[in-house]
Amino acid sequence: MKKLFLSFIICFLFTSMISVNTSTEAAGSIINTWTWEKSIGGSNNPYVATPKTIGFTKKIIFTQDGRVITYKNNVEIRNSAYQIEKGKGYFDQSEHDLITFEGKTYIIENLDNQNLTIVSNSQDGTRTIFKR
C-alpha cells in the first residue's frame, strides 16, 4: 500500500509540473490558412458580421516564419509580422496566449485543428471566428 501511495504522489508531482498550453504550442498550431466565418461585436457595439452580410470573404495565413498574410476576396491586402506571447487579458486580467498582428492584440480564445477564435484584447472585445 505504501508503494502505491508513493507512486501516486510521484506521478502527481510530475504531471503537475507539465504545462498544458504554452505559447510555443499555440505558435505551432496556428500556422495554417484560416477562413473567416464571422465576427461578433463586443458589449458596447453588439453586431454579427459574416461574409454574406458584409459582402466579402477574408482569409489569413499564418506562416512558419512569423508572417501573417491577409486576403480579401482572394486578393492579398496585407503582409505583416505576427507575434505570440503570454500576457494579461483586458477583461479578466488573467494570463492568456496573446497574438499581435496588423497593429492589434488579440486573446487566443480557442485554437484547435479546425477552429481559431480570437478576441480583441481591448474595451471593444470583438470576437472573430475562423475555420481551417
GROMACS .gro file of N, CA and C in nm:
model
  396
    1MET      N    1   0.083  -0.119   0.000
    1MET     CA    2   0.000   0.000   0.000
    1MET      C    3   0.087   0.126   0.000
    2LYS      N    4   0.198   0.121   0.077
    2LYS     CA    5   0.288   0.236   0.080
    2LYS      C    6   0.346   0.265  -0.058
    3LYS      N    7   0.382   0.158  -0.131
    3LYS     CA    8   0.440   0.175  -0.265
    3LYS      C    9   0.339   0.238  -0.360
    4LEU      N   10   0.216   0.195  -0.351
    4LEU     CA   11   0.111   0.251  -0.435
    4LEU      C   12   0.090   0.399  -0.404
    5PHE      N   13   0.085   0.431  -0.277
    5PHE     CA   14   0.067   0.570  -0.236
    5PHE      C   15   0.185   0.656  -0.281
    6LEU      N   16   0.308   0.605  -0.263
    6LEU     CA   17   0.428   0.678  -0.303
    6LEU      C   18   0.432   0.698  -0.454
    7SER      N   19   0.395   0.595  -0.531
    7SER     CA   20   0.394   0.610  -0.677
    7SER      C   21   0.287   0.710  -0.721
    8PHE      N   22   0.175   0.713  -0.652
    8PHE     CA   23   0.071   0.812  -0.682
    8PHE      C   24   0.122   0.955  -0.658
    9ILE      N   25   0.190   0.977  -0.548
    9ILE     CA   26   0.245   1.109  -0.515
    9ILE      C   27   0.348   1.151  -0.619
   10ILE      N   28   0.436   1.060  -0.658
   10ILE     CA   29   0.539   1.092  -0.758
   10ILE      C   30   0.473   1.125  -0.891
   11CYS      N   31   0.376   1.046  -0.931
   11CYS     CA   32   0.304   1.072  -1.057
   11CYS      C   33   0.236   1.208  -1.053
   12PHE      N   34   0.173   1.240  -0.941
   12PHE     CA   35   0.106   1.369  -0.926
   12PHE      C   36   0.206   1.484  -0.938
   13LEU      N   37   0.320   1.471  -0.876
   13LEU     CA   38   0.421   1.577  -0.881
   13LEU      C   39   0.471   1.600  -1.022
   14PHE      N   40   0.498   1.492  -1.097
   14PHE     CA   41   0.545   1.507  -1.233
   14PHE      C   42   0.439   1.568  -1.324
   15THR      N   43   0.316   1.524  -1.312
   15THR     CA   44   0.212   1.577  -1.400
   15THR      C   45   0.176   1.721  -1.366
   16SER      N   46   0.192   1.761  -1.242
   16SER     CA   47   0.161   1.899  -1.207
   16SER      C   48   0.266   1.996  -1.258
   17MET      N   49   0.383   1.946  -1.295
   17MET     CA   50   0.490   2.033  -1.347
   17MET      C   51   0.481   2.052  -1.497
   18ILE      N   52   0.398   1.977  -1.565
   18ILE     CA   53   0.387   1.987  -1.710
   18ILE      C   54   0.287   2.096  -1.745
   19SER      N   55   0.327   2.188  -1.833
   19SER     CA   56   0.238   2.295  -1.877
   19SER      C   57   0.141   2.240  -1.981
   20VAL      N   58   0.014   2.270  -1.964
   20VAL     CA   59  -0.088   2.220  -2.056
   20VAL      C   60  -0.083   2.293  -2.189
   21ASN      N   61  -0.065   2.424  -2.189
   21ASN     CA   62  -0.066   2.502  -2.311
   21ASN      C   63   0.038   2.612  -2.302
   22THR      N   64   0.140   2.603  -2.385
   22THR     CA   65   0.243   2.706  -2.385
   22THR      C   66   0.232   2.789  -2.512
   23SER      N   67   0.295   2.903  -2.512
   23SER     CA   68   0.292   2.989  -2.629
   23SER      C   69   0.354   2.922  -2.749
   24THR      N   70   0.456   2.840  -2.728
   24THR     CA   71   0.518   2.773  -2.842
   24THR      C   72   0.422   2.673  -2.904
   25GLU      N   73   0.338   2.608  -2.824
   25GLU     CA   74   0.236   2.520  -2.879
   25GLU      C   75   0.136   2.599  -2.961
   26ALA      N   76   0.093   2.714  -2.910
   26ALA     CA   77  -0.001   2.798  -2.983
   26ALA      C   78   0.061   2.845  -3.114
   27ALA      N   79   0.187   2.884  -3.109
   27ALA     CA   80   0.255   2.931  -3.230
   27ALA      C   81   0.261   2.821  -3.334
   28GLY      N   82   0.288   2.698  -3.292
   28GLY     CA   83   0.298   2.588  -3.385
   28GLY      C   84   0.164   2.548  -3.445
   29SER      N   85   0.058   2.551  -3.367
   29SER     CA   86  -0.071   2.506  -3.418
   29SER      C   87  -0.147   2.613  -3.495
   30ILE      N   88  -0.106   2.738  -3.484
   30ILE     CA   89  -0.177   2.844  -3.556
   30ILE      C   90  -0.131   2.852  -3.702
   31ILE      N   91  -0.018   2.792  -3.732
   31ILE     CA   92   0.038   2.801  -3.867
   31ILE      C   93  -0.051   2.723  -3.963
   32ASN      N   94  -0.118   2.797  -4.051
   32ASN     CA   95  -0.208   2.738  -4.149
   32ASN      C   96  -0.288   2.849  -4.215
   33THR      N   97  -0.380   2.810  -4.301
   33THR     CA   98  -0.473   2.903  -4.366
   33THR      C   99  -0.604   2.898  -4.291
   34TRP      N  100  -0.655   3.016  -4.253
   34TRP     CA  101  -0.779   3.028  -4.177
   34TRP      C  102  -0.878   3.114  -4.257
   35THR      N  103  -1.001   3.064  -4.269
   35THR     CA  104  -1.107   3.136  -4.341
   35THR      C  105  -1.202   3.198  -4.240
   36TRP      N  106  -1.229   3.326  -4.259
   36TRP     CA  107  -1.317   3.400  -4.169
   36TRP      C  108  -1.459   3.347  -4.180
   37GLU      N  109  -1.519   3.315  -4.064
   37GLU     CA  110  -1.657   3.268  -4.058
   37GLU      C  111  -1.752   3.379  -4.012
   38LYS      N  112  -1.716   3.447  -3.902
   38LYS     CA  113  -1.799   3.557  -3.854
   38LYS      C  114  -1.725   3.635  -3.746
   39SER      N  115  -1.773   3.756  -3.725
   39SER     CA  116  -1.726   3.842  -3.617
   39SER      C  117  -1.847   3.884  -3.535
   40ILE      N  118  -1.826   3.889  -3.404
   40ILE     CA  119  -1.933   3.927  -3.313
   40ILE      C  120  -1.883   4.045  -3.231
   41GLY      N  121  -1.956   4.156  -3.239
   41GLY     CA  122  -1.915   4.277  -3.169
   41GLY      C  123  -1.923   4.263  -3.019
   42GLY      N  124  -1.847   4.345  -2.950
   42GLY     CA  125  -1.846   4.344  -2.804
   42GLY      C  126  -1.972   4.406  -2.746
   43SER      N  127  -1.976   4.415  -2.614
   43SER     CA  128  -2.097   4.462  -2.545
   43SER      C  129  -2.130   4.608  -2.577
   44ASN      N  130  -2.031   4.690  -2.606
   44ASN     CA  131  -2.057   4.831  -2.640
   44ASN      C  132  -2.105   4.849  -2.783
   45ASN      N  133  -2.082   4.750  -2.869
   45ASN     CA  134  -2.121   4.760  -3.009
   45ASN      C  135  -2.164   4.621  -3.059
   46PRO      N  136  -2.279   4.571  -3.011
   46PRO     CA  137  -2.319   4.435  -3.048
   46PRO      C  138  -2.361   4.425  -3.195
   47TYR      N  139  -2.300   4.333  -3.267
   47TYR     CA  140  -2.335   4.307  -3.406
   47TYR      C  141  -2.282   4.169  -3.442
   48VAL      N  142  -2.328   4.115  -3.554
   48VAL     CA  143  -2.275   3.993  -3.611
   48VAL      C  144  -2.249   4.021  -3.757
   49ALA      N  145  -2.127   3.994  -3.800
   49ALA     CA  146  -2.089   4.013  -3.941
   49ALA      C  147  -2.040   3.880  -3.995
   50THR      N  148  -2.085   3.846  -4.114
   50THR     CA  149  -2.042   3.724  -4.183
   50THR      C  150  -2.003   3.764  -4.325
   51PRO      N  151  -1.936   3.676  -4.399
   51PRO     CA  152  -1.906   3.710  -4.538
   51PRO      C  153  -2.030   3.746  -4.619
   52LYS      N  154  -2.141   3.679  -4.590
   52LYS     CA  155  -2.265   3.708  -4.663
   52LYS      C  156  -2.320   3.847  -4.628
   53THR      N  157  -2.320   3.883  -4.499
   53THR     CA  158  -2.378   4.012  -4.460
   53THR      C  159  -2.287   4.130  -4.492
   54ILE      N  160  -2.157   4.108  -4.495
   54ILE     CA  161  -2.064   4.219  -4.518
   54ILE      C  162  -2.024   4.229  -4.666
   55GLY      N  163  -2.043   4.120  -4.742
   55GLY     CA  164  -2.021   4.125  -4.886
   55GLY      C  165  -1.880   4.091  -4.933
   56PHE      N  166  -1.798   4.030  -4.849
   56PHE     CA  167  -1.666   3.985  -4.895
   56PHE      C  168  -1.617   3.869  -4.809
   57THR      N  169  -1.524   3.794  -4.867
   57THR     CA  170  -1.459   3.686  -4.793
   57THR      C  171  -1.325   3.735  -4.742
   58LYS      N  172  -1.277   3.668  -4.639
   58LYS     CA  173  -1.148   3.704  -4.582
   58LYS      C  174  -1.079   3.577  -4.537
   59LYS      N  175  -0.951   3.569  -4.561
   59LYS     CA  176  -0.873   3.459  -4.505
   59LYS      C  177  -0.738   3.513  -4.463
   60ILE      N  178  -0.681   3.445  -4.365
   60ILE     CA  179  -0.549   3.482  -4.317
   60ILE      C  180  -0.462   3.357  -4.315
   61ILE      N  181  -0.336   3.376  -4.347
   61ILE     CA  182  -0.240   3.266  -4.346
   61ILE      C  183  -0.129   3.304  -4.249
   62PHE      N  184  -0.113   3.222  -4.145
   62PHE     CA  185  -0.001   3.238  -4.053
   62PHE      C  186   0.110   3.147  -4.101
   63THR      N  187   0.228   3.204  -4.125
   63THR     CA  188   0.340   3.126  -4.178
   63THR      C  189   0.437   3.087  -4.068
   64GLN      N  190   0.520   2.992  -4.099
   64GLN     CA  191   0.621   2.941  -4.007
   64GLN      C  192   0.721   3.050  -3.968
   65ASP      N  193   0.746   3.143  -4.059
   65ASP     CA  194   0.849   3.245  -4.034
   65ASP      C  195   0.794   3.373  -3.969
   66GLY      N  196   0.677   3.365  -3.904
   66GLY     CA  197   0.624   3.477  -3.828
   66GLY      C  198   0.553   3.584  -3.908
   67ARG      N  199   0.502   3.549  -4.024
   67ARG     CA  200   0.428   3.643  -4.108
   67ARG      C  201   0.281   3.604  -4.110
   68VAL      N  202   0.195   3.703  -4.125
   68VAL     CA  203   0.053   3.679  -4.147
   68VAL      C  204   0.016   3.750  -4.276
   69ILE      N  205  -0.046   3.676  -4.367
   69ILE     CA  206  -0.088   3.731  -4.496
   69ILE      C  207  -0.240   3.734  -4.495
   70THR      N  208  -0.296   3.851  -4.522
   70THR     CA  209  -0.441   3.870  -4.518
   70THR      C  210  -0.493   3.885  -4.661
   71TYR      N  211  -0.601   3.813  -4.691
   71TYR     CA  212  -0.665   3.817  -4.822
   71TYR      C  213  -0.809   3.862  -4.806
   72LYS      N  214  -0.853   3.948  -4.897
   72LYS     CA  215  -0.992   3.989  -4.907
   72LYS      C  216  -1.038   3.951  -5.046
   73ASN      N  217  -1.143   3.869  -5.056
   73ASN     CA  218  -1.190   3.816  -5.184
   73ASN      C  219  -1.075   3.755  -5.265
   74ASN      N  220  -0.989   3.681  -5.198
   74ASN     CA  221  -0.875   3.611  -5.257
   74ASN      C  222  -0.768   3.703  -5.316
   75VAL      N  223  -0.768   3.829  -5.276
   75VAL     CA  224  -0.664   3.924  -5.319
   75VAL      C  225  -0.584   3.963  -5.194
   76GLU      N  226  -0.453   3.948  -5.201
   76GLU     CA  227  -0.369   3.982  -5.086
   76GLU      C  228  -0.378   4.131  -5.058
   77ILE      N  229  -0.411   4.166  -4.933
   77ILE     CA  230  -0.421   4.307  -4.897
   77ILE      C  231  -0.318   4.348  -4.792
   78ARG      N  232  -0.264   4.252  -4.716
   78ARG     CA  233  -0.162   4.283  -4.616
   78ARG      C  234  -0.068   4.166  -4.599
   79ASN      N  235   0.056   4.199  -4.566
   79ASN     CA  236   0.156   4.100  -4.532
   79ASN      C  237   0.239   4.162  -4.421
   80SER      N  238   0.222   4.112  -4.299
   80SER     CA  239   0.288   4.172  -4.185
   80SER      C  240   0.335   4.065  -4.088
   81ALA      N  241   0.409   4.107  -3.988
   81ALA     CA  242   0.459   4.014  -3.887
   81ALA      C  243   0.352   3.988  -3.781
   82TYR      N  244   0.361   3.873  -3.718
   82TYR     CA  245   0.277   3.845  -3.602
   82TYR      C  246   0.367   3.794  -3.490
   83GLN      N  247   0.315   3.807  -3.368
   83GLN     CA  248   0.389   3.762  -3.251
   83GLN      C  249   0.293   3.699  -3.152
   84ILE      N  250   0.331   3.584  -3.096
   84ILE     CA  251   0.252   3.518  -2.994
   84ILE      C  252   0.332   3.521  -2.864
   85GLU      N  253   0.264   3.562  -2.757
   85GLU     CA  254   0.329   3.567  -2.627
   85GLU      C  255   0.223   3.553  -2.518
   86LYS      N  256   0.267   3.527  -2.397
   86LYS     CA  257   0.177   3.524  -2.282
   86LYS      C  258   0.155   3.668  -2.236
   87GLY      N  259   0.033   3.697  -2.191
   87GLY     CA  260   0.002   3.830  -2.141
   87GLY      C  261  -0.133   3.831  -2.072
   88LYS      N  262  -0.166   3.945  -2.015
   88LYS     CA  263  -0.293   3.958  -1.941
   88LYS      C  264  -0.405   4.001  -2.034
   89GLY      N  265  -0.522   3.941  -2.010
   89GLY     CA  266  -0.641   3.978  -2.084
   89GLY      C  267  -0.701   4.106  -2.029
   90TYR      N  268  -0.758   4.186  -2.116
   90TYR     CA  269  -0.816   4.314  -2.078
   90TYR      C  270  -0.931   4.297  -1.979
   91PHE      N  271  -1.017   4.199  -2.002
   91PHE     CA  272  -1.138   4.186  -1.922
   91PHE      C  273  -1.118   4.113  -1.790
   92ASP      N  274  -1.036   4.008  -1.789
   92ASP     CA  275  -1.024   3.928  -1.668
   92ASP      C  276  -0.888   3.939  -1.599
   93GLN      N  277  -0.795   4.010  -1.659
   93GLN     CA  278  -0.660   4.027  -1.604
   93GLN      C  279  -0.591   3.894  -1.576
   94SER      N  280  -0.635   3.787  -1.641
   94SER     CA  281  -0.572   3.656  -1.630
   94SER      C  282  -0.472   3.638  -1.744
   95GLU      N  283  -0.381   3.544  -1.726
   95GLU     CA  284  -0.281   3.518  -1.829
   95GLU      C  285  -0.342   3.437  -1.942
   96HIS      N  286  -0.314   3.480  -2.066
   96HIS     CA  287  -0.363   3.414  -2.187
   96HIS      C  288  -0.251   3.411  -2.289
   97ASP      N  289  -0.271   3.330  -2.394
   97ASP     CA  290  -0.187   3.342  -2.512
   97ASP      C  291  -0.242   3.460  -2.591
   98LEU      N  292  -0.156   3.555  -2.622
   98LEU     CA  293  -0.195   3.673  -2.700
   98LEU      C  294  -0.126   3.667  -2.835
   99ILE      N  295  -0.195   3.714  -2.938
   99ILE     CA  296  -0.134   3.726  -3.069
   99ILE      C  297  -0.150   3.870  -3.115
  100THR      N  298  -0.043   3.926  -3.164
  100THR     CA  299  -0.043   4.064  -3.212
  100THR      C  300  -0.011   4.063  -3.361
  101PHE      N  301  -0.098   4.126  -3.439
  101PHE     CA  302  -0.072   4.144  -3.583
  101PHE      C  303  -0.158   4.258  -3.634
  102GLU      N  304  -0.113   4.319  -3.742
  102GLU     CA  305  -0.184   4.431  -3.805
  102GLU      C  306  -0.219   4.540  -3.706
  103GLY      N  307  -0.132   4.563  -3.608
  103GLY     CA  308  -0.150   4.673  -3.514
  103GLY      C  309  -0.245   4.648  -3.399
  104LYS      N  310  -0.296   4.525  -3.385
  104LYS     CA  311  -0.389   4.495  -3.276
  104LYS      C  312  -0.344   4.369  -3.203
  105THR      N  313  -0.382   4.361  -3.077
  105THR     CA  314  -0.353   4.243  -2.996
  105THR      C  315  -0.484   4.172  -2.964
  106TYR      N  316  -0.479   4.039  -2.976
  106TYR     CA  317  -0.597   3.955  -2.955
  106TYR      C  318  -0.564   3.845  -2.854
  107ILE      N  319  -0.665   3.804  -2.779
  107ILE     CA  320  -0.655   3.685  -2.694
  107ILE      C  321  -0.691   3.565  -2.782
  108ILE      N  322  -0.610   3.462  -2.777
  108ILE     CA  323  -0.644   3.338  -2.847
  108ILE      C  324  -0.740   3.263  -2.756
  109GLU      N  325  -0.867   3.274  -2.787
  109GLU     CA  326  -0.970   3.214  -2.703
  109GLU      C  327  -0.986   3.064  -2.730
  110ASN      N  328  -0.977   3.027  -2.857
  110ASN     CA  329  -0.991   2.887  -2.895
  110ASN      C  330  -0.899   2.860  -3.013
  111LEU      N  331  -0.822   2.753  -3.003
  111LEU     CA  332  -0.734   2.712  -3.112
  111LEU      C  333  -0.725   2.560  -3.110
  112ASP      N  334  -0.779   2.498  -3.215
  112ASP     CA  335  -0.767   2.354  -3.229
  112ASP      C  336  -0.745   2.322  -3.376
  113ASN      N  337  -0.759   2.198  -3.414
  113ASN     CA  338  -0.730   2.158  -3.552
  113ASN      C  339  -0.819   2.225  -3.656
  114GLN      N  340  -0.937   2.267  -3.618
  114GLN     CA  341  -1.032   2.321  -3.715
  114GLN      C  342  -1.079   2.463  -3.686
  115ASN      N  343  -1.056   2.514  -3.566
  115ASN     CA  344  -1.114   2.641  -3.523
  115ASN      C  345  -1.011   2.735  -3.463
  116LEU      N  346  -1.028   2.862  -3.493
  116LEU     CA  347  -0.949   2.968  -3.431
  116LEU      C  348  -1.045   3.079  -3.394
  117THR      N  349  -1.051   3.111  -3.267
  117THR     CA  350  -1.131   3.224  -3.220
  117THR      C  351  -1.040   3.319  -3.147
  118ILE      N  352  -1.040   3.444  -3.192
  118ILE     CA  353  -0.960   3.547  -3.127
  118ILE      C  354  -1.053   3.658  -3.080
  119VAL      N  355  -1.018   3.717  -2.966
  119VAL     CA  356  -1.097   3.824  -2.908
  119VAL      C  357  -1.008   3.946  -2.892
  120SER      N  358  -1.054   4.059  -2.940
  120SER     CA  359  -0.978   4.182  -2.928
  120SER      C  360  -0.945   4.208  -2.782
  121ASN      N  361  -0.818   4.226  -2.752
  121ASN     CA  362  -0.774   4.248  -2.613
  121ASN      C  363  -0.782   4.397  -2.581
  122SER      N  364  -0.903   4.450  -2.592
  122SER     CA  365  -0.929   4.591  -2.564
  122SER      C  366  -1.074   4.604  -2.521
  123GLN      N  367  -1.116   4.725  -2.497
  123GLN     CA  368  -1.251   4.751  -2.447
  123GLN      C  369  -1.360   4.701  -2.542
  124ASP      N  370  -1.336   4.703  -2.674
  124ASP     CA  371  -1.443   4.662  -2.766
  124ASP      C  372  -1.471   4.512  -2.760
  125GLY      N  373  -1.372   4.428  -2.732
  125GLY     CA  374  -1.393   4.285  -2.712
  125GLY      C  375  -1.455   4.211  -2.830
  126THR      N  376  -1.429   4.256  -2.951
  126THR     CA  377  -1.483   4.190  -3.069
  126THR      C  378  -1.425   4.049  -3.084
  127ARG      N  379  -1.511   3.953  -3.107
  127ARG     CA  380  -1.472   3.813  -3.123
  127ARG      C  381  -1.477   3.779  -3.271
  128THR      N  382  -1.368   3.719  -3.323
  128THR     CA  383  -1.362   3.679  -3.463
  128THR      C  384  -1.335   3.530  -3.471
  129ILE      N  385  -1.414   3.463  -3.553
  129ILE     CA  386  -1.407   3.317  -3.563
  129ILE      C  387  -1.362   3.279  -3.704
  130PHE      N  388  -1.259   3.193  -3.707
  130PHE     CA  389  -1.204   3.140  -3.833
  130PHE      C  390  -1.214   2.988  -3.830
  131LYS      N  391  -1.218   2.930  -3.951
  131LYS     CA  392  -1.215   2.784  -3.967
  131LYS      C  393  -1.101   2.750  -4.062
  132ARG      N  394  -1.048   2.629  -4.048
  132ARG     CA  395  -0.944   2.583  -4.143
  132ARG      C  396  -1.007   2.546  -4.273
   0.00000   0.00000   0.00000
